[in-house]
XYZ file of C-alpha atoms in Angstrom:
54
model
C -29.029 12.242 96.328
C -31.722 11.541 93.265
C -31.539 8.541 91.256
C -31.370 10.665 87.972
C -28.316 12.621 89.428
C -26.398 9.412 90.665
C -27.323 8.086 86.963
C -25.918 11.459 85.208
C -22.815 10.982 87.644
C -22.276 7.495 86.723
C -22.362 8.032 83.400
C -20.187 11.176 83.506
C -17.611 8.922 85.283
C -17.717 6.174 82.993
C -17.336 8.438 80.254
C -14.578 9.979 81.758
C -12.603 6.379 82.258
C -13.600 5.583 78.309
C -11.868 8.876 77.515
C -9.188 8.168 79.495
C -8.518 4.413 78.389
C -8.514 5.326 74.216
C -6.342 8.170 75.148
C -3.523 5.713 76.900
C -3.930 3.332 74.048
C -3.858 6.104 71.392
C -0.471 7.413 73.043
C 1.329 4.361 74.041
C -0.222 0.920 72.285
C -1.591 2.261 68.946
C -0.390 0.308 65.733
C 1.814 3.453 64.907
C 3.961 3.086 67.963
C 5.142 -0.764 67.191
C 8.277 -1.342 65.701
C 8.446 -4.099 62.650
C 11.867 -5.364 62.600
C 13.591 -5.932 59.313
C 15.645 -9.088 58.782
C 18.302 -7.091 58.284
C 17.832 -5.578 62.018
C 17.047 -8.682 63.701
C 20.524 -10.097 61.840
C 22.690 -7.262 63.014
C 21.307 -7.645 66.414
C 21.799 -11.311 66.903
C 25.631 -11.031 65.578
C 26.406 -8.027 67.669
C 27.095 -9.746 71.078
C 25.931 -9.451 74.126
C 25.763 -5.682 75.514
C 28.442 -4.043 77.385
C 27.275 -2.427 80.470
C 29.729 0.185 81.686
């Protein structure tokens, strides 16, 4: 395997990994997926009591 072919394969592998990381971030961690509770939501949660399991 020549040095240029190895470099090309490494570049492609790193590019694929970067694309995968960006896709995971956009799919699960982007700001559009964050829930911002309002004070009313927080008060309702705190006054509801413990959750009941069935």
